[in-house]
Short mmCIF file of C-alpha atoms in Angstrom, two decimals:
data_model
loop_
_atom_site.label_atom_id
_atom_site.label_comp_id
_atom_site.label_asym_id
_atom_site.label_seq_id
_atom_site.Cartn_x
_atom_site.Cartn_y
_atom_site.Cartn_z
CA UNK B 1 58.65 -62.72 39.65
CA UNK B 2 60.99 -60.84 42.15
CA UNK B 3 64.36 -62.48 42.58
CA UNK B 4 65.89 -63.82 45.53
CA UNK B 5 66.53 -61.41 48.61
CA UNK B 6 69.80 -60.09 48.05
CA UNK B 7 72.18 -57.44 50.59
CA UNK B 8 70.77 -54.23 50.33
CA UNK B 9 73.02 -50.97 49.03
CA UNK B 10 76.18 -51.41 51.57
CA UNK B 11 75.01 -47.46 52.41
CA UNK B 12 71.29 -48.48 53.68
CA UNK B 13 69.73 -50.19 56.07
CA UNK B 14 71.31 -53.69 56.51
CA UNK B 15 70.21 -57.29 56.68
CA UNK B 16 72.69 -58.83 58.46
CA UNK B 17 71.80 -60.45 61.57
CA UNK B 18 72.11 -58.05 64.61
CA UNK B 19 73.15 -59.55 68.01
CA UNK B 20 69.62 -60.52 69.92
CA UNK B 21 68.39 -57.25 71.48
CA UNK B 22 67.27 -57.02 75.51
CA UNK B 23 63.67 -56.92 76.38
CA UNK B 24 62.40 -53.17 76.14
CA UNK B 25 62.09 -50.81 78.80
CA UNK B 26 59.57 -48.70 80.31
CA UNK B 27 61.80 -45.68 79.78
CA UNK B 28 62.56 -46.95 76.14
CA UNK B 29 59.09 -47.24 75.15
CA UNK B 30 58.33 -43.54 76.11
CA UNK B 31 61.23 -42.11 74.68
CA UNK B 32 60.40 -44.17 71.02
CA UNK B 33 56.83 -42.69 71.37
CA UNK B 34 58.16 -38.77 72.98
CA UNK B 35 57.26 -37.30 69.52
CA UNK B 36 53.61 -37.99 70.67
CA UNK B 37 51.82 -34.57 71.59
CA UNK B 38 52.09 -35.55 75.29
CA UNK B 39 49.72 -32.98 76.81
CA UNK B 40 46.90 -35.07 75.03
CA UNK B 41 45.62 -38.18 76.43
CA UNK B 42 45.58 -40.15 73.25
CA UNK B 43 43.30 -43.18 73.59
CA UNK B 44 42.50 -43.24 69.89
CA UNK B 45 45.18 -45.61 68.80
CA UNK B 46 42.74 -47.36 66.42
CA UNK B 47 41.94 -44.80 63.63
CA UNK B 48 45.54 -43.73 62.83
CA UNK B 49 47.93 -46.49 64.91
CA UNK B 50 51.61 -44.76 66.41
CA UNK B 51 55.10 -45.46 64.80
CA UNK B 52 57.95 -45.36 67.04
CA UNK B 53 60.89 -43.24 66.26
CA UNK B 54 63.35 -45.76 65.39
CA UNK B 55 60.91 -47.03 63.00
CA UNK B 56 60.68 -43.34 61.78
CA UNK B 57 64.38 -43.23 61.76
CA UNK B 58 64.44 -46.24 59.60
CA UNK B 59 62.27 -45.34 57.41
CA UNK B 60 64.20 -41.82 56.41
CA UNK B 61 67.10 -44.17 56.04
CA UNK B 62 65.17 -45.89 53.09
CA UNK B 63 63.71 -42.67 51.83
CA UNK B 64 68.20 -41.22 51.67
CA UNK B 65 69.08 -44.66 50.30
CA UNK B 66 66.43 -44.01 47.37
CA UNK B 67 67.25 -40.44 46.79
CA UNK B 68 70.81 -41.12 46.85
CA UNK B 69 71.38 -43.08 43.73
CA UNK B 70 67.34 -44.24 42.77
CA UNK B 71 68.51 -45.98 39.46
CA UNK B 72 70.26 -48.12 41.70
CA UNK B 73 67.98 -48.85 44.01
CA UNK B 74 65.45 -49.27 41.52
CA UNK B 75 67.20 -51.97 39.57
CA UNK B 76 69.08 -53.30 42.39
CA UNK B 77 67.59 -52.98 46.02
CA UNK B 78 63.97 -52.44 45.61
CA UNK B 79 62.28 -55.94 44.73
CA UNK B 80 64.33 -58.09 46.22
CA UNK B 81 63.78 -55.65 49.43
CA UNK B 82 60.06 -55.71 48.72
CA UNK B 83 60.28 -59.74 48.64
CA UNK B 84 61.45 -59.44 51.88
CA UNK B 85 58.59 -57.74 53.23
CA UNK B 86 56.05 -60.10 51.93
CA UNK B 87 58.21 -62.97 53.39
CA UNK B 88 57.81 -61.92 56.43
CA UNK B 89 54.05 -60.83 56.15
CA UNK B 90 53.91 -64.62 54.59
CA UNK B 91 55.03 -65.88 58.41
CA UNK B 92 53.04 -63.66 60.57
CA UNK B 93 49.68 -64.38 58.79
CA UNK B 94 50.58 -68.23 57.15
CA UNK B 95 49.73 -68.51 53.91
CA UNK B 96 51.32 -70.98 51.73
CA UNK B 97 53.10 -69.02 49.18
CA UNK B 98 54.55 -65.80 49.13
CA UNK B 99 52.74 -64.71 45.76
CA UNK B 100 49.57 -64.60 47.82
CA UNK B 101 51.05 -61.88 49.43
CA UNK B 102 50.70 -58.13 48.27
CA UNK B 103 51.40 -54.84 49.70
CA UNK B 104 49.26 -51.98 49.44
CA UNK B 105 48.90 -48.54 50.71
CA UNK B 106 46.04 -49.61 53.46
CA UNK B 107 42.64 -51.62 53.65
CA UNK B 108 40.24 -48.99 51.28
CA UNK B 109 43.17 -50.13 48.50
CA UNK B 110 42.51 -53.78 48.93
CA UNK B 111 38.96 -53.51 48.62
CA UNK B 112 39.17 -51.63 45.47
CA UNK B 113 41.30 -54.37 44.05
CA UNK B 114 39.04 -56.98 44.70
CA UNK B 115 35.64 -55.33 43.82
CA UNK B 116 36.78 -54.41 41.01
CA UNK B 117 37.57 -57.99 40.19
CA UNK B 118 33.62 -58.22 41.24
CA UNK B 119 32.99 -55.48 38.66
CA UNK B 120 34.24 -57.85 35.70
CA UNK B 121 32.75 -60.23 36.78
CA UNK B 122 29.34 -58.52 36.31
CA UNK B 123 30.42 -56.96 33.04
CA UNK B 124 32.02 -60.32 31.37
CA UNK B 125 28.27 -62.01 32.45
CA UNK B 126 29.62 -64.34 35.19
CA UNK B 127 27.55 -62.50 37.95
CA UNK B 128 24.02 -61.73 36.34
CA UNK B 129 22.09 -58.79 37.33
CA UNK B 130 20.36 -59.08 40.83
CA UNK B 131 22.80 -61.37 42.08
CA UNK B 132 24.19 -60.20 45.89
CA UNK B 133 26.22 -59.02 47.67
CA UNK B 134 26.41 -59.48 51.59
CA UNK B 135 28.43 -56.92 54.29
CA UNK B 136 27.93 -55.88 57.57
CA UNK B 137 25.87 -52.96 58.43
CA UNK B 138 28.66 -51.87 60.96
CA UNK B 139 31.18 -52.43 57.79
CA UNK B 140 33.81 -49.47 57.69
CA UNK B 141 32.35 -46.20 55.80
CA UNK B 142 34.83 -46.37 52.82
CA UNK B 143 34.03 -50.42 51.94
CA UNK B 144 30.51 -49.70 51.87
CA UNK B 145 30.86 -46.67 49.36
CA UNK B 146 33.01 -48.68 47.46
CA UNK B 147 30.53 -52.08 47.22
CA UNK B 148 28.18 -48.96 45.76
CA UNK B 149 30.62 -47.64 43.70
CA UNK B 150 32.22 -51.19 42.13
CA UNK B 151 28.89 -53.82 43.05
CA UNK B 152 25.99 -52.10 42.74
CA UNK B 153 27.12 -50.03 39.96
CA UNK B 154 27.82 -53.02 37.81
CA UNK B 155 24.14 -54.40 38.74
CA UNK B 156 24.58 -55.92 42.29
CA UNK B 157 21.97 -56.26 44.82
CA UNK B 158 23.40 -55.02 48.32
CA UNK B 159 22.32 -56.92 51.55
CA UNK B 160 23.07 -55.51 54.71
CA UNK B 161 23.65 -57.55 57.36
CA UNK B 162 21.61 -55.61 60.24
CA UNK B 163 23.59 -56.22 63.87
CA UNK B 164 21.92 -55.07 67.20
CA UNK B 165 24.53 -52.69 69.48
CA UNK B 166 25.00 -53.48 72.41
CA UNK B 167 26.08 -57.56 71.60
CA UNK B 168 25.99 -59.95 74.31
CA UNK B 169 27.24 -62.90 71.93
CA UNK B 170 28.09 -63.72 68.66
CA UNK B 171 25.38 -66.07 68.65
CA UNK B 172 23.58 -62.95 67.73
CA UNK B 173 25.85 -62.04 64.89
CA UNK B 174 25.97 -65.66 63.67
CA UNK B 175 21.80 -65.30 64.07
CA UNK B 176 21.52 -62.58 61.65
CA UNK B 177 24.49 -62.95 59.12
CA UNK B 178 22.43 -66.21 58.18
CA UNK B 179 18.83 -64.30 57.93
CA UNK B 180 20.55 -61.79 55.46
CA UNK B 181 22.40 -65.06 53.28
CA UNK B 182 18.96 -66.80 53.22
CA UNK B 183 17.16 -63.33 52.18
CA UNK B 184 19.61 -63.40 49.56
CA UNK B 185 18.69 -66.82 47.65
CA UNK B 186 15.05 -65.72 48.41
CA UNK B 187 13.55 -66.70 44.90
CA UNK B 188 16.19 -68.70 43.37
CA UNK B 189 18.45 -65.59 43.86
CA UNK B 190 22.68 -66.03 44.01
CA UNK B 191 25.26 -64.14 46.52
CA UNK B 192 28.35 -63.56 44.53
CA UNK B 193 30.32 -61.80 47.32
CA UNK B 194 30.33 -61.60 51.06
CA UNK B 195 32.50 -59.03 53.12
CA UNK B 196 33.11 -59.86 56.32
CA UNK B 197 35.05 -57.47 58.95
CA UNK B 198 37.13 -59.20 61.84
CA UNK B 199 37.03 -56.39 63.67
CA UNK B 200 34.44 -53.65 63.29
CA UNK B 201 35.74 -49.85 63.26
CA UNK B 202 32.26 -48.78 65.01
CA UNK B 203 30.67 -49.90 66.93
CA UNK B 204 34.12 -51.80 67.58
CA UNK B 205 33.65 -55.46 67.71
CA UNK B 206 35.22 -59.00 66.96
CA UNK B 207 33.27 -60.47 64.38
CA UNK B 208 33.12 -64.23 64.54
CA UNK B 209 34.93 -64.53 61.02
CA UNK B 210 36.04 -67.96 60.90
CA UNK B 211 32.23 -69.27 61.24
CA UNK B 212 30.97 -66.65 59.21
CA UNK B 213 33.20 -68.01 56.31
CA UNK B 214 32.06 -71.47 56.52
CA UNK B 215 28.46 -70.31 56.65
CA UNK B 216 29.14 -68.75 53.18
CA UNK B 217 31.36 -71.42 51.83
CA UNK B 218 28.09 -73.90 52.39
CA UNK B 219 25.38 -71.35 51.01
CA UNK B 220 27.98 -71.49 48.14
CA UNK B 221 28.86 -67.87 47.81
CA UNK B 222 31.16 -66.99 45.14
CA UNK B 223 33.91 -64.32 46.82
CA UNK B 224 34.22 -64.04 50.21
CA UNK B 225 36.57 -61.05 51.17
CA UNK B 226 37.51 -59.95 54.84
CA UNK B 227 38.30 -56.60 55.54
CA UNK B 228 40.73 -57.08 58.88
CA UNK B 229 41.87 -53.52 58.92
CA UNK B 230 42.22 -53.62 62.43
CA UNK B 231 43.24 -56.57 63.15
CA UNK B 232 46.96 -57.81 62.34
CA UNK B 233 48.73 -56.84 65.81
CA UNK B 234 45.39 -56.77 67.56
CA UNK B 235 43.73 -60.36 67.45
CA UNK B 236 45.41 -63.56 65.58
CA UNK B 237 45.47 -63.31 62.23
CA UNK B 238 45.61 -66.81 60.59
CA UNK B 239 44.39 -66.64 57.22
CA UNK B 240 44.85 -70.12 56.40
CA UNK B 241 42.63 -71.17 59.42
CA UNK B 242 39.95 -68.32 58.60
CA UNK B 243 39.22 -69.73 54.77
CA UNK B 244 38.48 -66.43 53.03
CA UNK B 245 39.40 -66.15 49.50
CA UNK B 246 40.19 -62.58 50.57
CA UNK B 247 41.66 -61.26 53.26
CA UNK B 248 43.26 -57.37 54.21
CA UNK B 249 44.87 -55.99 56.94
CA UNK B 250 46.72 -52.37 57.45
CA UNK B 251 50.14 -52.81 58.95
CA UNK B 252 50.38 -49.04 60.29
CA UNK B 253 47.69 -49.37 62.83
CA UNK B 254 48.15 -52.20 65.64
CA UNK B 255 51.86 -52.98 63.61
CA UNK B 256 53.76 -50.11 64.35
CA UNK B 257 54.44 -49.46 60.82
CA UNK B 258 54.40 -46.07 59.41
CA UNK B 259 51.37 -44.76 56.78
CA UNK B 260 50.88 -46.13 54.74
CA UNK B 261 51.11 -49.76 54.70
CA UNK B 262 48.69 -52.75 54.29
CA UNK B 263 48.70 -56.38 53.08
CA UNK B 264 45.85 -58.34 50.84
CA UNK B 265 45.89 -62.16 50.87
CA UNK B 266 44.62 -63.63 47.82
CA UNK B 267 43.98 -67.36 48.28
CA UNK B 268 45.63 -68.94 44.81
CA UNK B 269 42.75 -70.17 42.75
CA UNK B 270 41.04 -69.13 39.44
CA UNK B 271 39.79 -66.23 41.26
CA UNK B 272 43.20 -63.86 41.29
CA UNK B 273 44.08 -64.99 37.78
CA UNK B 274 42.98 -61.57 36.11
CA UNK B 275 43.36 -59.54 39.57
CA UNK B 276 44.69 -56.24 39.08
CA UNK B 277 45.69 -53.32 40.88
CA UNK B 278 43.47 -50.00 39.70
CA UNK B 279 46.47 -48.16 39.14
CA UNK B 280 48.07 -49.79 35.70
CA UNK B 281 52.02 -49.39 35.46
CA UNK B 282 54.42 -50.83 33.94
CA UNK B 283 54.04 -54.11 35.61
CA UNK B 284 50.37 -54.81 34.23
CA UNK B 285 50.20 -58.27 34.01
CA UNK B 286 53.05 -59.78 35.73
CA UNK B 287 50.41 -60.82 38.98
CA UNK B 288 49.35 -58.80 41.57
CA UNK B 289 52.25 -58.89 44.23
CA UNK B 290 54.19 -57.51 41.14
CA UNK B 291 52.13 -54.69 39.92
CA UNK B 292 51.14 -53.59 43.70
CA UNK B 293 54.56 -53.40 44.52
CA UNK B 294 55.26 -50.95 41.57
CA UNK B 295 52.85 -48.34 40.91
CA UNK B 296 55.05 -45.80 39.30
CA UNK B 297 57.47 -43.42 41.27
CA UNK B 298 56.28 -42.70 44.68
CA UNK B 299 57.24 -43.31 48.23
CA UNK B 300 57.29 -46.90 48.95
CA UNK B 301 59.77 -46.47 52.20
CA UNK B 302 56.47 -47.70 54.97
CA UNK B 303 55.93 -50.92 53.14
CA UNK B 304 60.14 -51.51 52.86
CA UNK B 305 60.64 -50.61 56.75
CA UNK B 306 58.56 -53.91 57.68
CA UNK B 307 61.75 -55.78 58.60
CA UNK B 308 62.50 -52.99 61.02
CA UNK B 309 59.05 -53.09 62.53
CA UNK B 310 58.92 -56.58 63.20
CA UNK B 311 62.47 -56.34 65.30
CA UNK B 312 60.70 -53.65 67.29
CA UNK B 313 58.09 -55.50 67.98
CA UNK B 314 59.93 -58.80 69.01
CA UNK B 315 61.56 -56.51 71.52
CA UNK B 316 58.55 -57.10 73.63
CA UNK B 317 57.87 -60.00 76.02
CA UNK B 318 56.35 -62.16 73.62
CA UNK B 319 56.52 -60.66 70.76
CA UNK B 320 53.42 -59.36 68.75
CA UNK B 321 51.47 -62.16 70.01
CA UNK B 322 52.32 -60.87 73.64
CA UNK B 323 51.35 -57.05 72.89
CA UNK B 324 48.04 -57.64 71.82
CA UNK B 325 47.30 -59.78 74.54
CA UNK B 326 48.34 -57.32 77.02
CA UNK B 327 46.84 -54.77 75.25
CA UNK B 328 43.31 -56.57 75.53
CA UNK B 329 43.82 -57.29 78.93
CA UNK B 330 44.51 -53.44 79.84
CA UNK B 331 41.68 -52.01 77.39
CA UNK B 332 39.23 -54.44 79.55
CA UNK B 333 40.43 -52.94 82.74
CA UNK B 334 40.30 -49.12 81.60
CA UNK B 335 36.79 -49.92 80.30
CA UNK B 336 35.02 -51.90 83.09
CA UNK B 337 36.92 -49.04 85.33
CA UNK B 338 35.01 -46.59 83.60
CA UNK B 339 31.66 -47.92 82.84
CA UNK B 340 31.55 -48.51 87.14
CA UNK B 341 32.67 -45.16 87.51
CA UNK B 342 29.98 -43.69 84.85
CA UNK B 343 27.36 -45.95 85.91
CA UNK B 344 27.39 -47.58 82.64
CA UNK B 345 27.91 -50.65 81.00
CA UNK B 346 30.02 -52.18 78.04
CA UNK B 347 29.31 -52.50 74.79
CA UNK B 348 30.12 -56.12 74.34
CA UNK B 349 31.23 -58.68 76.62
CA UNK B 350 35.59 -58.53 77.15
CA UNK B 351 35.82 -61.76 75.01
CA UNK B 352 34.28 -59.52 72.05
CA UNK B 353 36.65 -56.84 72.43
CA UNK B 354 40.13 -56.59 70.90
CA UNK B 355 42.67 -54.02 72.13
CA UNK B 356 39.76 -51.37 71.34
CA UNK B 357 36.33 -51.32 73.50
CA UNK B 358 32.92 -49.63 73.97
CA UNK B 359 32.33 -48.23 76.81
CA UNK B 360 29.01 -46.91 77.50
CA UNK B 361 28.95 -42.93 78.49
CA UNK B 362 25.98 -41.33 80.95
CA UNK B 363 22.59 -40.99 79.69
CA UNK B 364 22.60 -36.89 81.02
CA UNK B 365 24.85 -35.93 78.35
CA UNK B 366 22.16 -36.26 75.73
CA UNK B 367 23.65 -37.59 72.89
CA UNK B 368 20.54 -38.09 70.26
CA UNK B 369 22.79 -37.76 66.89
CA UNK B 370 26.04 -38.39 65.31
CA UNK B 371 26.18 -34.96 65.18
CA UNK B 372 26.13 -34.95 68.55
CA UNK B 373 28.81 -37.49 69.67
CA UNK B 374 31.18 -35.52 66.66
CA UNK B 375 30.34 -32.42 69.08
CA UNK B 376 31.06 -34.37 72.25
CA UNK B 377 34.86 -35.44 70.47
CA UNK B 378 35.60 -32.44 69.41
CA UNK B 379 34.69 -31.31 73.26
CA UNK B 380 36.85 -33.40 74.69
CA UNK B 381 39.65 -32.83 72.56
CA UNK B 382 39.53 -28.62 72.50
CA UNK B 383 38.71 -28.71 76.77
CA UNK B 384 40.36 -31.43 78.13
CA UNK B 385 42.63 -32.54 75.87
CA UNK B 386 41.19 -35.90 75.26
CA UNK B 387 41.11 -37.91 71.79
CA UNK B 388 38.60 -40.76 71.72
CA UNK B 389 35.78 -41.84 69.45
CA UNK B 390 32.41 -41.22 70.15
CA UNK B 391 29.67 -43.77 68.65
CA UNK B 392 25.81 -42.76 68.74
CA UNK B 393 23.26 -45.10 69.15
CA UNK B 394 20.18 -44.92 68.25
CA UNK B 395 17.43 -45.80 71.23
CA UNK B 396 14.74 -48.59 70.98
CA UNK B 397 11.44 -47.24 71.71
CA UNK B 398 10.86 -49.29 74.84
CA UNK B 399 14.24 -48.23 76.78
CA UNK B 400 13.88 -46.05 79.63
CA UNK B 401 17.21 -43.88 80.11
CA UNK B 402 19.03 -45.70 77.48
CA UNK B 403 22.88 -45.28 77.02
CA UNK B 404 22.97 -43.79 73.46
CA UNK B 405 26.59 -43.17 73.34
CA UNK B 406 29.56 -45.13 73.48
CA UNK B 407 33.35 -44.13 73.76
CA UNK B 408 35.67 -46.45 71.44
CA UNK B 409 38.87 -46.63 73.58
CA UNK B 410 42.25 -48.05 72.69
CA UNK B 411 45.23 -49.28 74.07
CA UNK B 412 48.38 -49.23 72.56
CA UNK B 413 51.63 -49.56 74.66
CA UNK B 414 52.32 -45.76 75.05
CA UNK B 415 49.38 -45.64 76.71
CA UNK B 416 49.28 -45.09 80.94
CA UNK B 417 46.61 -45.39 83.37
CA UNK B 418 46.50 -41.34 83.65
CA UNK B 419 44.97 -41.04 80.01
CA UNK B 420 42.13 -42.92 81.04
CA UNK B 421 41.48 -41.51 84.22
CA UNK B 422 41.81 -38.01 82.50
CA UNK B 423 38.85 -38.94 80.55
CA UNK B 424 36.85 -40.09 83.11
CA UNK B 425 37.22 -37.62 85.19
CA UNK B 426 36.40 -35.38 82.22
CA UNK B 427 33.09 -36.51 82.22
CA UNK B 428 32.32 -36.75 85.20
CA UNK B 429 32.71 -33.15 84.82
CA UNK B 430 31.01 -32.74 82.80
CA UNK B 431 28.06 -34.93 84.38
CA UNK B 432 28.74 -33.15 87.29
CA UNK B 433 28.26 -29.46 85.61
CA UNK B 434 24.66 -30.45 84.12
CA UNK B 435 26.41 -29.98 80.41
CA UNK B 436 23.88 -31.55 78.03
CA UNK B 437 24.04 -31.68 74.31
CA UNK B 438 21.61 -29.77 72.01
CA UNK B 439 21.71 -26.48 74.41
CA UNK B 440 23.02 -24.15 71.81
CA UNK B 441 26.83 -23.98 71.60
CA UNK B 442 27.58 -25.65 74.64
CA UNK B 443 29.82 -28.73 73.05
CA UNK B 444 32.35 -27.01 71.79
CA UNK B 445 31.68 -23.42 71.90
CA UNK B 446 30.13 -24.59 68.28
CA UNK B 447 33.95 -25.43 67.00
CA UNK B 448 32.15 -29.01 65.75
CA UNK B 449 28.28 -27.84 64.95
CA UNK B 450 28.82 -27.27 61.19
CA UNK B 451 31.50 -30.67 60.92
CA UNK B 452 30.49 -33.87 59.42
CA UNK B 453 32.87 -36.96 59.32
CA UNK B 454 33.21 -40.51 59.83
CA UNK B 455 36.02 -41.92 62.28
CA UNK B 456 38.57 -44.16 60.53
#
């Protein structure tokens, strides 16, 4: 166990109280976020999130106080500093104890941990052969490789849950999360593990979590794991409420944190009691919290700087609570501004969306590939200096002049009006100029035909 939070080193950052700062400025949030390249309308806040320079500066501060004197800090600042983090992670997500609080690099970390706790379970003949598991189709790239890579490795069945795009409801998500647990027991067969995402990457969407949990706590399914990635900073993150045995979130995209930084809830029950991190160090066996907080020398300054991050964000009207809800409000606006001035229509209704939305893009462009919408990004970026997501989808054979891609936008607080009316005039440009994809080079000048990636 870590002991009680003590002073830090009198020559680092400080925990005394500070005298209450005023609200922040307009002119103060651009110069914390001036390190931004500002030529590029950056509307992509969800794959990497933004750190503000006094959270930068505060982090260096840790990274000096380490390199200073680290013997000290090791044996004298770092885990009582570390406690502090998870304290305060403890508040903003309410669990009931702190030692269901770790820290991790980021979400693909936390799902590693507790697959491989799935993985054991196969191997010490808990889980039998056959038994399933259940995720989202729209589940983020790296979780899926990893259910192959830990689940069906050991002898798991995998069950995608298979979502239509566009949603109008999450009666329609709630409709076939309980076709894919019911295809599961087909047979007398067992679901050992359910992952869940609060907030799909893309297509971006708010999953329904807190139902979808109680649908698997009465089919009886084993583990049930959420992968909020997205979430903490974006939507309300109660994990006591939600009900998940399971739950992670990264802290350096909607949190202002710096990379990397995440949290994994483990609800206390028999299920953590031989949970591990996959790197073994020196604290093997002391619980997780301990042996996630020390994985051998490294650079743990992003996941120390967390009491800094939350006194930047409780500069703001509100607090965290009050930035995301702004932030929703304003990504709704930009997007139903666009999709009239496109022509188009949203992905999802604004009550689905979180501070990220989709926002349907013209038919003309001709986007019939992921290959494609990479080419369209990559457009966008080299041309008009534009970063946003592109999603393909795929079109039903019945639709006449379907909408087969969708821009994921974001709003974060550096964000102004301009950025989004750079893009949309961008394609209307573009619209305008009869570009179409598939004519040779044309997206690009080829800089994206031979690329292949996945957004985060």
């Amino acid at each position: 166990m870590f002991s009680s939070p003590k002073l830090r080193h009198e020559n680092g950052p400080t925990t005394t109280s500070k005298p209450e700062s005023k609200p922040i400025t307009g002119t103060e949030i651009e110069a914390e976020f001036s390190h931004h390249d500002l030529t590029v309308a950056r509307i992509n806040n969800g794959s990497f999130g933004s750190c503000p320079l006094s959270i930068i500066s505060a982090q260096q501060q840790w990274q000096l106080q380490f390199l200073k004197q680290p013997d000290y800090f090791y044996f004298n600042t770092f885990k009582p500093s570390m406690l502090k983090s998870r304290i305060l992670i403890q508040s903003l997500v309410n669990t009931e104890d702190v030692d269901e609080i770790s820290i991790v690099d980021n979400a693909t970390t936390a799902a590693a941990i507790v697959l491989q706790h799935v993985t054991w379970s196969f191997f010490t003949s808990n889980f039998q052969p056959g038994d399933a598991a259940v995720m989202l189709h729209y589940a983020y790239g790296s979780v899926k490789k990893s259910v192959q890579a830990y689940v069906a490795r050991a002898g798991g069945k995998v069950i995608e849950v298979q979502l239509p795009f566009p949603l109008l409801s999450n009666e329609e998500i709630i409709t076939e999360f309980d076709k894919a647990l019911k295809m599961g027991k087909i047979n007398g067969g067992k679901i050992r593990l359910a992952v869940i995402d609060h907030i799909t990457s893309m297509p971006s969407v708010v999953i329904p979590v807190k139902e979808l949990v109680k649908m698997c706590r009465d089919e009886g399914v084993d583990i049930i794991f959420v992968d909020g990635a997205h979430a903490i900073g974006n939507v309300e993150v109660d994990v006591g409420d939600i009900g998940a045995d399971f739950y992670t979130s990264n802290l350096h995209k909607w949190f202002f944190s710096p990379p990397s930084a995440a949290f994994l809830y483990c609800k206390k029950s028999d299920k953590v009691l031989d949970l591990h991190h996959p790197v073994v160090s020196i604290e093997y066996g002391n619980g997780l919290p301990i042996e996630s907080a020390w994985i051998g020398t490294r650079d743990y300054s992003a996941q120390l700087v967390i009491p800094e991050v939350l006194e930047f964000v409780n500069r703001f009207e509100g607090g965290i609570e009050g930035i995301r809800r702004r932030n929703h409000d304003k990504v709704v606006e930009m997007a139903e501004m666009l999709v009239k001035a496109w022509g188009t229509k949203l992905g999802t209704p604004p009550e689905m969306c979180s501070s990220m939305a989709m926002v349907g893009m013209p038919a003309c462009l001709g986007i019939s590939s992921d290959s494609d919408a990479l080419k369209l990004r990559t457009h966008l970026r080299v041309l008009f200096k534009v970063e946003v997501p592109i999603y393909y989808r795929a079109a039903l054979e019945e639709e006449v002049n379907p909408i087969t891609g969708y821009a994921r936008i974001s709003h974060q607080v550096y964000n102004t009006i301009e950025d989004y009316y750079r893009f949309r005039d961008a394609i209307i440009k573009l619209a305008n100029d009869g570009f179409k994809l598939g004519r040779g080079d044309q997206a690009g000048h080829g800089a994206a035909s031979n690329f292949r990636g996945h957004d985060p």
